mmCIF file of C-alpha atoms and ligand atoms in Angstrom:
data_model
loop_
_atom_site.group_PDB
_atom_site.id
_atom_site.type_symbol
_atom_site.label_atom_id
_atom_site.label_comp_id
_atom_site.label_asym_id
_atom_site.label_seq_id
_atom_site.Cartn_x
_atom_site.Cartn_y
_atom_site.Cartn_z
ATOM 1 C CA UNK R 1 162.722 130.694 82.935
ATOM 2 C CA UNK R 2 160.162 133.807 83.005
ATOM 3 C CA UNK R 3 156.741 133.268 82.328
ATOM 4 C CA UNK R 4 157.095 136.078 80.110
ATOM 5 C CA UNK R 5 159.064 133.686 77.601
ATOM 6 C CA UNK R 6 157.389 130.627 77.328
ATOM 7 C CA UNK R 7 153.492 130.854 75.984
ATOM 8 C CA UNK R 8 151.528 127.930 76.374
ATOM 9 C CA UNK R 9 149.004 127.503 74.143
ATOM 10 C CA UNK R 10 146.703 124.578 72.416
ATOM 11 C CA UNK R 11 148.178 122.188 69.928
ATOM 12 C CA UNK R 12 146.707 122.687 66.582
ATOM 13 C CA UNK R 13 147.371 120.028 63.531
ATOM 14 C CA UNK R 14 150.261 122.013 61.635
ATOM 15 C CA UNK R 15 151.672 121.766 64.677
ATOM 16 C CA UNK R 16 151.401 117.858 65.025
ATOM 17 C CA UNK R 17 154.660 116.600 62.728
ATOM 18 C CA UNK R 18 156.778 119.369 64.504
ATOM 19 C CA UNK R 19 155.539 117.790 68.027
ATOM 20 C CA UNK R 20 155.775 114.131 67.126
ATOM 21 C CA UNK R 21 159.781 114.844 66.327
ATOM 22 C CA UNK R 22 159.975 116.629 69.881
ATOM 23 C CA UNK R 23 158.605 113.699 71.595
ATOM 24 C CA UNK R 24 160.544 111.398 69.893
ATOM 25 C CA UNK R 25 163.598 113.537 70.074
ATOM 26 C CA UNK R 26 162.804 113.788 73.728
ATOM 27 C CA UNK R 27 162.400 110.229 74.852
ATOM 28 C CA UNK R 28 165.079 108.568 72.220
ATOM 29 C CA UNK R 29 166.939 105.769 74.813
ATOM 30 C CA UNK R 30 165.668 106.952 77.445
ATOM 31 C CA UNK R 31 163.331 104.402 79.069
ATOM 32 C CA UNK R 32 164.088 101.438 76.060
ATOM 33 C CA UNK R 33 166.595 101.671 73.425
ATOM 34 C CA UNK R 34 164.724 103.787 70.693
ATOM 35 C CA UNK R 35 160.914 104.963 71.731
ATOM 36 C CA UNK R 36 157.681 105.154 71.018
ATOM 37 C CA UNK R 37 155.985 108.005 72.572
ATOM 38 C CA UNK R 38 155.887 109.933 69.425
ATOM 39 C CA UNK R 39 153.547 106.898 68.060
ATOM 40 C CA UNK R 40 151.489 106.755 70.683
ATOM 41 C CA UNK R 41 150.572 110.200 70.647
ATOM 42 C CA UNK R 42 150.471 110.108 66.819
ATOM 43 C CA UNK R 43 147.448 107.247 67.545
ATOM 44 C CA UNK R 44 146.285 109.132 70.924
ATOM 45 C CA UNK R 45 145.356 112.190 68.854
ATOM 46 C CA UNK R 46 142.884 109.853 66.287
ATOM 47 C CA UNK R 47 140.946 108.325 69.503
ATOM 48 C CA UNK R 48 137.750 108.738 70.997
ATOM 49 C CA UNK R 49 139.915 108.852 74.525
ATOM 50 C CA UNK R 50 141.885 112.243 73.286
ATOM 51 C CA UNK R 51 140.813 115.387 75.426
ATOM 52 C CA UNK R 52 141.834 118.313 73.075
ATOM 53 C CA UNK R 53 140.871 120.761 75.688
ATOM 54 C CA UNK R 54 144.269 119.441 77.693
ATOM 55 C CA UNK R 55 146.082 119.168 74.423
ATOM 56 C CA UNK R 56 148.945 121.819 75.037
ATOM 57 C CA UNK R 57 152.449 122.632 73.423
ATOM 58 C CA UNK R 58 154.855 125.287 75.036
ATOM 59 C CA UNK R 59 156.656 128.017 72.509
ATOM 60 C CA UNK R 60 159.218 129.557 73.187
ATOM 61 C CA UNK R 61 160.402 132.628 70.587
ATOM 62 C CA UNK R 62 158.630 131.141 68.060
ATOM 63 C CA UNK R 63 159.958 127.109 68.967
ATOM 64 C CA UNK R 64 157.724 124.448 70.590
ATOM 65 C CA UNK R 65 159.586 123.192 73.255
ATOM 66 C CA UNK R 66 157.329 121.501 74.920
ATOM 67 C CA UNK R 67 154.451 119.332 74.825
ATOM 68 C CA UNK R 68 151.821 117.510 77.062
ATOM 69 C CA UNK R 69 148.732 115.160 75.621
ATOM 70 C CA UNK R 70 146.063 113.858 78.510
ATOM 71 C CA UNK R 71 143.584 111.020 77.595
ATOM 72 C CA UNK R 72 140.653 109.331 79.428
ATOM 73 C CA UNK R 73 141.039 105.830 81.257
ATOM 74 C CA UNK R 74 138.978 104.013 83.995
ATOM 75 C CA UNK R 75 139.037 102.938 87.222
ATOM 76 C CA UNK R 76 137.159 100.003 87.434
ATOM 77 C CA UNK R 77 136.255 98.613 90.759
ATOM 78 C CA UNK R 78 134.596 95.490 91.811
ATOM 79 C CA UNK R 79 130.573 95.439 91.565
ATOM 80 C CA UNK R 80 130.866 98.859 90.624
ATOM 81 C CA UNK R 81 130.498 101.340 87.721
ATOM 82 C CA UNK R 82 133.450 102.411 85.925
ATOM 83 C CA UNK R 83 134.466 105.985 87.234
ATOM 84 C CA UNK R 84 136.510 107.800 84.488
ATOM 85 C CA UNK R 85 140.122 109.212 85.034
ATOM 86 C CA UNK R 86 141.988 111.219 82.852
ATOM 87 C CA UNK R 87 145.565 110.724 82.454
ATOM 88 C CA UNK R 88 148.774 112.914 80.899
ATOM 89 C CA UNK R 89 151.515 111.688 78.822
ATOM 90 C CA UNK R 90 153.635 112.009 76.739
ATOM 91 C CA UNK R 91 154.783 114.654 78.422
ATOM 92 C CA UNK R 92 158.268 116.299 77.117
ATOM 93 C CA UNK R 93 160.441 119.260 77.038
ATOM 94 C CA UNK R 94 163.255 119.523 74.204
ATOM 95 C CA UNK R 95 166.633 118.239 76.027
ATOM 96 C CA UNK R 96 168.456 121.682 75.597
ATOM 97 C CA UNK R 97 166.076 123.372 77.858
ATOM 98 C CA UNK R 98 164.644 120.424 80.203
ATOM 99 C CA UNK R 99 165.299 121.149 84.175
ATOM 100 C CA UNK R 100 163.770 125.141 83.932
ATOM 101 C CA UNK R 101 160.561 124.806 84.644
ATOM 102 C CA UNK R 102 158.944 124.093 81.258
ATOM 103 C CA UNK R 103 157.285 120.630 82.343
ATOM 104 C CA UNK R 104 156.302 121.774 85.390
ATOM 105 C CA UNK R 105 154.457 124.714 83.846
ATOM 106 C CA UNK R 106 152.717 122.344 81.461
ATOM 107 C CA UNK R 107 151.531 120.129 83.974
ATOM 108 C CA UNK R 108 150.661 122.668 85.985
ATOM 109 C CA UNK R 109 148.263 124.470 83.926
ATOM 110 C CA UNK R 110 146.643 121.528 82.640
ATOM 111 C CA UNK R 111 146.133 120.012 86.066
ATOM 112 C CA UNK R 112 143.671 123.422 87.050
ATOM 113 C CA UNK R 113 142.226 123.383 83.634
ATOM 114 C CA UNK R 114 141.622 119.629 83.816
ATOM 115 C CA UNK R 115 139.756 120.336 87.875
ATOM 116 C CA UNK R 116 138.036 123.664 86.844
ATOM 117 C CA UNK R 117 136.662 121.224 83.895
ATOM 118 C CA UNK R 118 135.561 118.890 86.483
ATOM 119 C CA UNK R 119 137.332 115.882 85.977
ATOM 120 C CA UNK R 120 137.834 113.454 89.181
ATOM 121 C CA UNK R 121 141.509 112.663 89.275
ATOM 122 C CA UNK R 122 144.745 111.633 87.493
ATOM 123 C CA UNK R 123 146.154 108.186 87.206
ATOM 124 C CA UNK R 124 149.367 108.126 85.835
ATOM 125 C CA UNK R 125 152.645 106.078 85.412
ATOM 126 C CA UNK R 126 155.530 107.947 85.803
ATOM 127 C CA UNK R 127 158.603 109.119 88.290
ATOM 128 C CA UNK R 128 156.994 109.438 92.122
ATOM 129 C CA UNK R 129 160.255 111.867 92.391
ATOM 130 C CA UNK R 130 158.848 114.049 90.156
ATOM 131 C CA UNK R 131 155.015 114.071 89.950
ATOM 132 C CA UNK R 132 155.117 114.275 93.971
ATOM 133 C CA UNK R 133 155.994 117.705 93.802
ATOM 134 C CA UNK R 134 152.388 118.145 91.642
ATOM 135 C CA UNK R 135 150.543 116.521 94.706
ATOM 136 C CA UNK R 136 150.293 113.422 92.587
ATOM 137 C CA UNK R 137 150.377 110.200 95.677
ATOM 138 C CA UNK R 138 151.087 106.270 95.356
ATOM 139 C CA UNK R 139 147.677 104.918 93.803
ATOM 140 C CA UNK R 140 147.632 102.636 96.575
ATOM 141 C CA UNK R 141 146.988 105.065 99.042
ATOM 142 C CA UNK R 142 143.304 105.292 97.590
ATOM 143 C CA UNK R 143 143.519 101.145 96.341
ATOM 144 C CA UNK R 144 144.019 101.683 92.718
ATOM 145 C CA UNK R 145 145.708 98.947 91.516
ATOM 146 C CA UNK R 146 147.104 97.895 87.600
ATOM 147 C CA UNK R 147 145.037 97.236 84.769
ATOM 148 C CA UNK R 148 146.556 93.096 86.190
ATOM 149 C CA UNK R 149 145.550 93.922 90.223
ATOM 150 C CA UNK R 150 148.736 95.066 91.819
ATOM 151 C CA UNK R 151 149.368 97.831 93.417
ATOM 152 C CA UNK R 152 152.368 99.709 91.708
ATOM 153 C CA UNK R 153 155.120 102.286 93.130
ATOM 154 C CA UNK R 154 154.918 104.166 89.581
ATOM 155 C CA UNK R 155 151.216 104.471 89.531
ATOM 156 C CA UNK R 156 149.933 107.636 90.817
ATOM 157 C CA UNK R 157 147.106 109.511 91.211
ATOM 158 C CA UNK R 158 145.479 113.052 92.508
ATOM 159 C CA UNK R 159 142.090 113.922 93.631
ATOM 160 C CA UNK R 160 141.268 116.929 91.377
ATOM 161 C CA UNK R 161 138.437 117.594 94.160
ATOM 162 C CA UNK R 162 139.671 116.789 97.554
ATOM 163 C CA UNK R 163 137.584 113.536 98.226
ATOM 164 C CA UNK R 164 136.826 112.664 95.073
ATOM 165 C CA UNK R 165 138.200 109.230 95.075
ATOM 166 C CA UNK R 166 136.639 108.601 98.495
ATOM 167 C CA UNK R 167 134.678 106.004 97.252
ATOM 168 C CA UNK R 168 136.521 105.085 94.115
ATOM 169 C CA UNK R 169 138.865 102.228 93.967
ATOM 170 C CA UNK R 170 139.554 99.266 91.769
ATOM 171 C CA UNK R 171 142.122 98.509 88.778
ATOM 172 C CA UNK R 172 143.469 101.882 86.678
ATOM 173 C CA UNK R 173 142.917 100.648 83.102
ATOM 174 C CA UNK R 174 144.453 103.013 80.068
ATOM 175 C CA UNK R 175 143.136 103.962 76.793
ATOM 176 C CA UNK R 176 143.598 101.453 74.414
ATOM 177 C CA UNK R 177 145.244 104.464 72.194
ATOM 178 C CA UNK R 178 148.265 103.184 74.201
ATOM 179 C CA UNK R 179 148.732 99.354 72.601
ATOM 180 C CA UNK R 180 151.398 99.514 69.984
ATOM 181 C CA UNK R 181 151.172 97.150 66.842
ATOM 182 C CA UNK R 182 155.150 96.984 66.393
ATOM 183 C CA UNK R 183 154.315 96.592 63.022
ATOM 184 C CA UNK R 184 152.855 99.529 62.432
ATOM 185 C CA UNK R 185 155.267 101.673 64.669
ATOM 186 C CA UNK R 186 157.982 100.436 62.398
ATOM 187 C CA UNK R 187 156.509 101.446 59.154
ATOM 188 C CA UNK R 188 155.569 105.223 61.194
ATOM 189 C CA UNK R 189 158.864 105.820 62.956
ATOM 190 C CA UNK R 190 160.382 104.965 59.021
ATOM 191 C CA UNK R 191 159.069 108.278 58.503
ATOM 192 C CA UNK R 192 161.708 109.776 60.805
ATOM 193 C CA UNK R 193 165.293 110.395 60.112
ATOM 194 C CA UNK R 194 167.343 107.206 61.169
ATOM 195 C CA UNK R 195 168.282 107.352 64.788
ATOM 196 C CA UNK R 196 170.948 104.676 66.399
ATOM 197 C CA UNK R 197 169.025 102.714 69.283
ATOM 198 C CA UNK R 198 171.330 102.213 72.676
ATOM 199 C CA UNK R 199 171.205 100.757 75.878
ATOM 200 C CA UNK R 200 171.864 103.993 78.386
ATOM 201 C CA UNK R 201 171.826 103.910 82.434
ATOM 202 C CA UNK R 202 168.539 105.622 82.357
ATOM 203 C CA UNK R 203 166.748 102.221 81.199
ATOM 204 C CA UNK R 204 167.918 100.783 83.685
ATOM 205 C CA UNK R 205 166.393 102.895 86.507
ATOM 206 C CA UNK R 206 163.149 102.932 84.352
ATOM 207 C CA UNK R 207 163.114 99.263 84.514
ATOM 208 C CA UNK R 208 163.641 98.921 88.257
ATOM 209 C CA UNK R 209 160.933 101.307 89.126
ATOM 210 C CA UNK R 210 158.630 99.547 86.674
ATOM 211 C CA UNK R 211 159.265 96.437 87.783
ATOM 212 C CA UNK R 212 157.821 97.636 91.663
ATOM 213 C CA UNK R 213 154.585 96.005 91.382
ATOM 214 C CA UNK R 214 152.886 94.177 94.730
HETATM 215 C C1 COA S 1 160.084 115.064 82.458
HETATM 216 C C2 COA S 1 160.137 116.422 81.728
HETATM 217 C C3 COA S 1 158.855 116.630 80.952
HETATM 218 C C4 COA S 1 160.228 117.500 82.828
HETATM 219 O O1 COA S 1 160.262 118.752 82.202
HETATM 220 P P1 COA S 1 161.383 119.813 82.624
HETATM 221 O O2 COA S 1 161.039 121.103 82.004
HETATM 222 O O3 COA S 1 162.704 119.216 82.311
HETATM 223 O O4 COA S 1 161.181 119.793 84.198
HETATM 224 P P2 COA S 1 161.090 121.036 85.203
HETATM 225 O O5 COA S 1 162.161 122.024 84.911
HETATM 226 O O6 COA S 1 159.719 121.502 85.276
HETATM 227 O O7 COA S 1 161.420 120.285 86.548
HETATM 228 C C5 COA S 1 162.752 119.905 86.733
HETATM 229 C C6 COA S 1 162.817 119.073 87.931
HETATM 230 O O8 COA S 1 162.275 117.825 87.649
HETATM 231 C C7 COA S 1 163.198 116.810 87.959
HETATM 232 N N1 COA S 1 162.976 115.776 86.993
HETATM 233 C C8 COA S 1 162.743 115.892 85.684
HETATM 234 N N2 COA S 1 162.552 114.667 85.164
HETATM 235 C C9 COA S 1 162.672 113.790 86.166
HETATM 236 C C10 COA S 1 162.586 112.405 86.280
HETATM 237 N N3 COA S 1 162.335 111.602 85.226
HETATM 238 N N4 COA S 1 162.765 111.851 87.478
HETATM 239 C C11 COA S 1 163.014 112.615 88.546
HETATM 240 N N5 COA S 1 163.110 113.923 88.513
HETATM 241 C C12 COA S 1 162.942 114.515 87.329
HETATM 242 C C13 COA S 1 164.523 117.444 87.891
HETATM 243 O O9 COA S 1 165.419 116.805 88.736
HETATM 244 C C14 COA S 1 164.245 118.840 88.369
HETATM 245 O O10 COA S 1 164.240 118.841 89.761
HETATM 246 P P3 COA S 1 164.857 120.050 90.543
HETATM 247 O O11 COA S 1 164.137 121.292 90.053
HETATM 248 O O12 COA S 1 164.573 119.723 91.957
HETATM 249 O O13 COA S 1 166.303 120.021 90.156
HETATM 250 C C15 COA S 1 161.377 116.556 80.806
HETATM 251 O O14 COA S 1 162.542 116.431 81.572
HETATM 252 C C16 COA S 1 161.414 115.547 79.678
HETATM 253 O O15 COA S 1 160.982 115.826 78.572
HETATM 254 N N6 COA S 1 161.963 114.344 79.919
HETATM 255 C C17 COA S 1 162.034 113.321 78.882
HETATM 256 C C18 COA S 1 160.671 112.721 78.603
HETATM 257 C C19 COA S 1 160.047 112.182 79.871
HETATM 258 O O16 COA S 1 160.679 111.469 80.630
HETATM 259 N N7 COA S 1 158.757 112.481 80.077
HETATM 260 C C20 COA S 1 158.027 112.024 81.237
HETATM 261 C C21 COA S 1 157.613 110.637 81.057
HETATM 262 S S1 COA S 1 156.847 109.973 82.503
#
C-alpha cells in the first residue's frame, strides 16, 4: 500500500465508538474465544496512564482502518526508583486489509514520535516474530522481567535512545488501565452487536507463547 493512501492522523472522540468496533472486530477469537481489547482501550483512554500524543488511527478513503493506543508503565528495579516505560497496544488493522503494511506504518511513526518526545523505551507483550522487525529485543536481554519476576519470551522492549536502559532493569509492571472487571466488560461489550465466541488455532499459538515464562 502507497503512503499516498493511508493518512495517519490523531484519534479524536467521534472517532472513539468507530475504533472500539475495529478493535474488537479485529481481535474477535483470536488470542481467547471473544476479546477484550476494545474494553481495555475503552478504559485506557479515561486514565491518567493514556499518552494522547501517541494516540493514532489510520484512514484510508475516508475509513479508519487502523488503530494504535500507547500508555505509560514502569520498570521497577530493586533499591531503585521507578523508571517509566511507555507501552503500545491495542494495536489493529481491519482483517480485509491486514498484511500491507498498515501496522507497520502505525508503529512506525509512533515509535519516532514517542523517541523525538523523549521517552526511554518500550515494553511490550506481543509476537517476537513481528515486533523484531521494529528493533523491539527479548526484555531479558536488558533483565526486565514480569510484573511476577520472570523473564518472558513475549516481553519485549527497545531503547528509544541507544543506552537508555543501560542502567535500568527490574520487573515491567503495566498500567492498571489494563485489569478487566468481567463484570463490567460484560455489561460494555452488551453494547456491541452479538458476536459467536470460538475456540480457533490461533489461541492456541497465543497460549504457548504466553505460557514461555522462566
Ligand atoms: C498485528 C497487526 C496490527 C499487523 O498489522 P498489519 O497491517 O496486518 O501488518 P503489516 O502489513 O504491517 O505487517 C505484516 C507482516 O506482519 C506479520 N504479522 C502480522 N501479525 C503477526 C503476528 N501476530 N505474528 C507474526 N507475524 C505477524 C505478517 O506475517 C507480515 O509479515 P510479512 O510481511 O513478512 O509477510 C494486524 O495484523 C492485526 O490487527 N492483527 C490482529 C490484532 C493483533 O493481533 N494485534 C497485535 C496484538 S499484540
Amino acid at each position: 500500500m502507497s503512503d499516498i493512501d493511508l493518512i495517519i492522523r490523531n484519534e479524536q472522540k467521534e472517532d472513539y465508538r468507530a475504533v472500539e468496533q475495529l478493535v474488537r472486530e479485529a481481535f474477535w477469537n483470536l488470542y481467547v474465544p471473544g476479546c477484550n481489547e476494545h474494553f481495555v482501550l475503552h478504559n485506557l483512554r479515561k486514565s491518567k496512564d493514556f499518552v494522547p500524543e501517541l494516540d493514532f488511527v489510520a484512514e484510508k478513503d475516508g475509513q479508519i482502518v487502523g488503530q494504535i493506543a500507547y500508555s505509560r508503565g514502569i520498570v521497577r528495579g530493586n533499591g531503585r526508583e521507578d523508571e517509566e516505560v511507555i507501552s503500545f497496544g491495542p494495536v489493529s488493522v481491519l482483517r480485509a486489509i491486514q498484511r500491507r503494511g498498515i501496522g507497520s506504518a502505525l508503529i512506525t511513526h509512533t515509535i519516532d514520535l514517542a523517541r523525538a518526545m523523549g521517552y526511554l523505551a518500550i515494553c511490550i507483550y506481543g509476537d517476537p516474530r513481528y515486533y523484531s522487525r521494529f528493533g523491539l529485543r527479548c526484555a531479558e536481554k536488558y533483565d526486565i522481567r514480569t510484573a511476577d519476576d520472570k523473564f518472558a519470551v513475549a516481553l519485549q522492549v527497545l531503547e528509544l535512545k541507544q543506552g537508555s536502559l543501560r542502567s535500568v532493569s527490574g520487573r515491567y509492571v503495566e498500567s492498571a488501565a489494563f485489569t478487566v472487571d468481567e463484570a463490567d466488560f460484560a455489561q460494555y461489550d452488551a453494547t456491541f452487536p452479538p458476536k459467536e465466541k470460538k475456540e480457533a488455532e490461533s489461541q492456541r499459538e497465543f497460549r504457548v507463547l504466553a505460557s514461555l515464562r522462566y
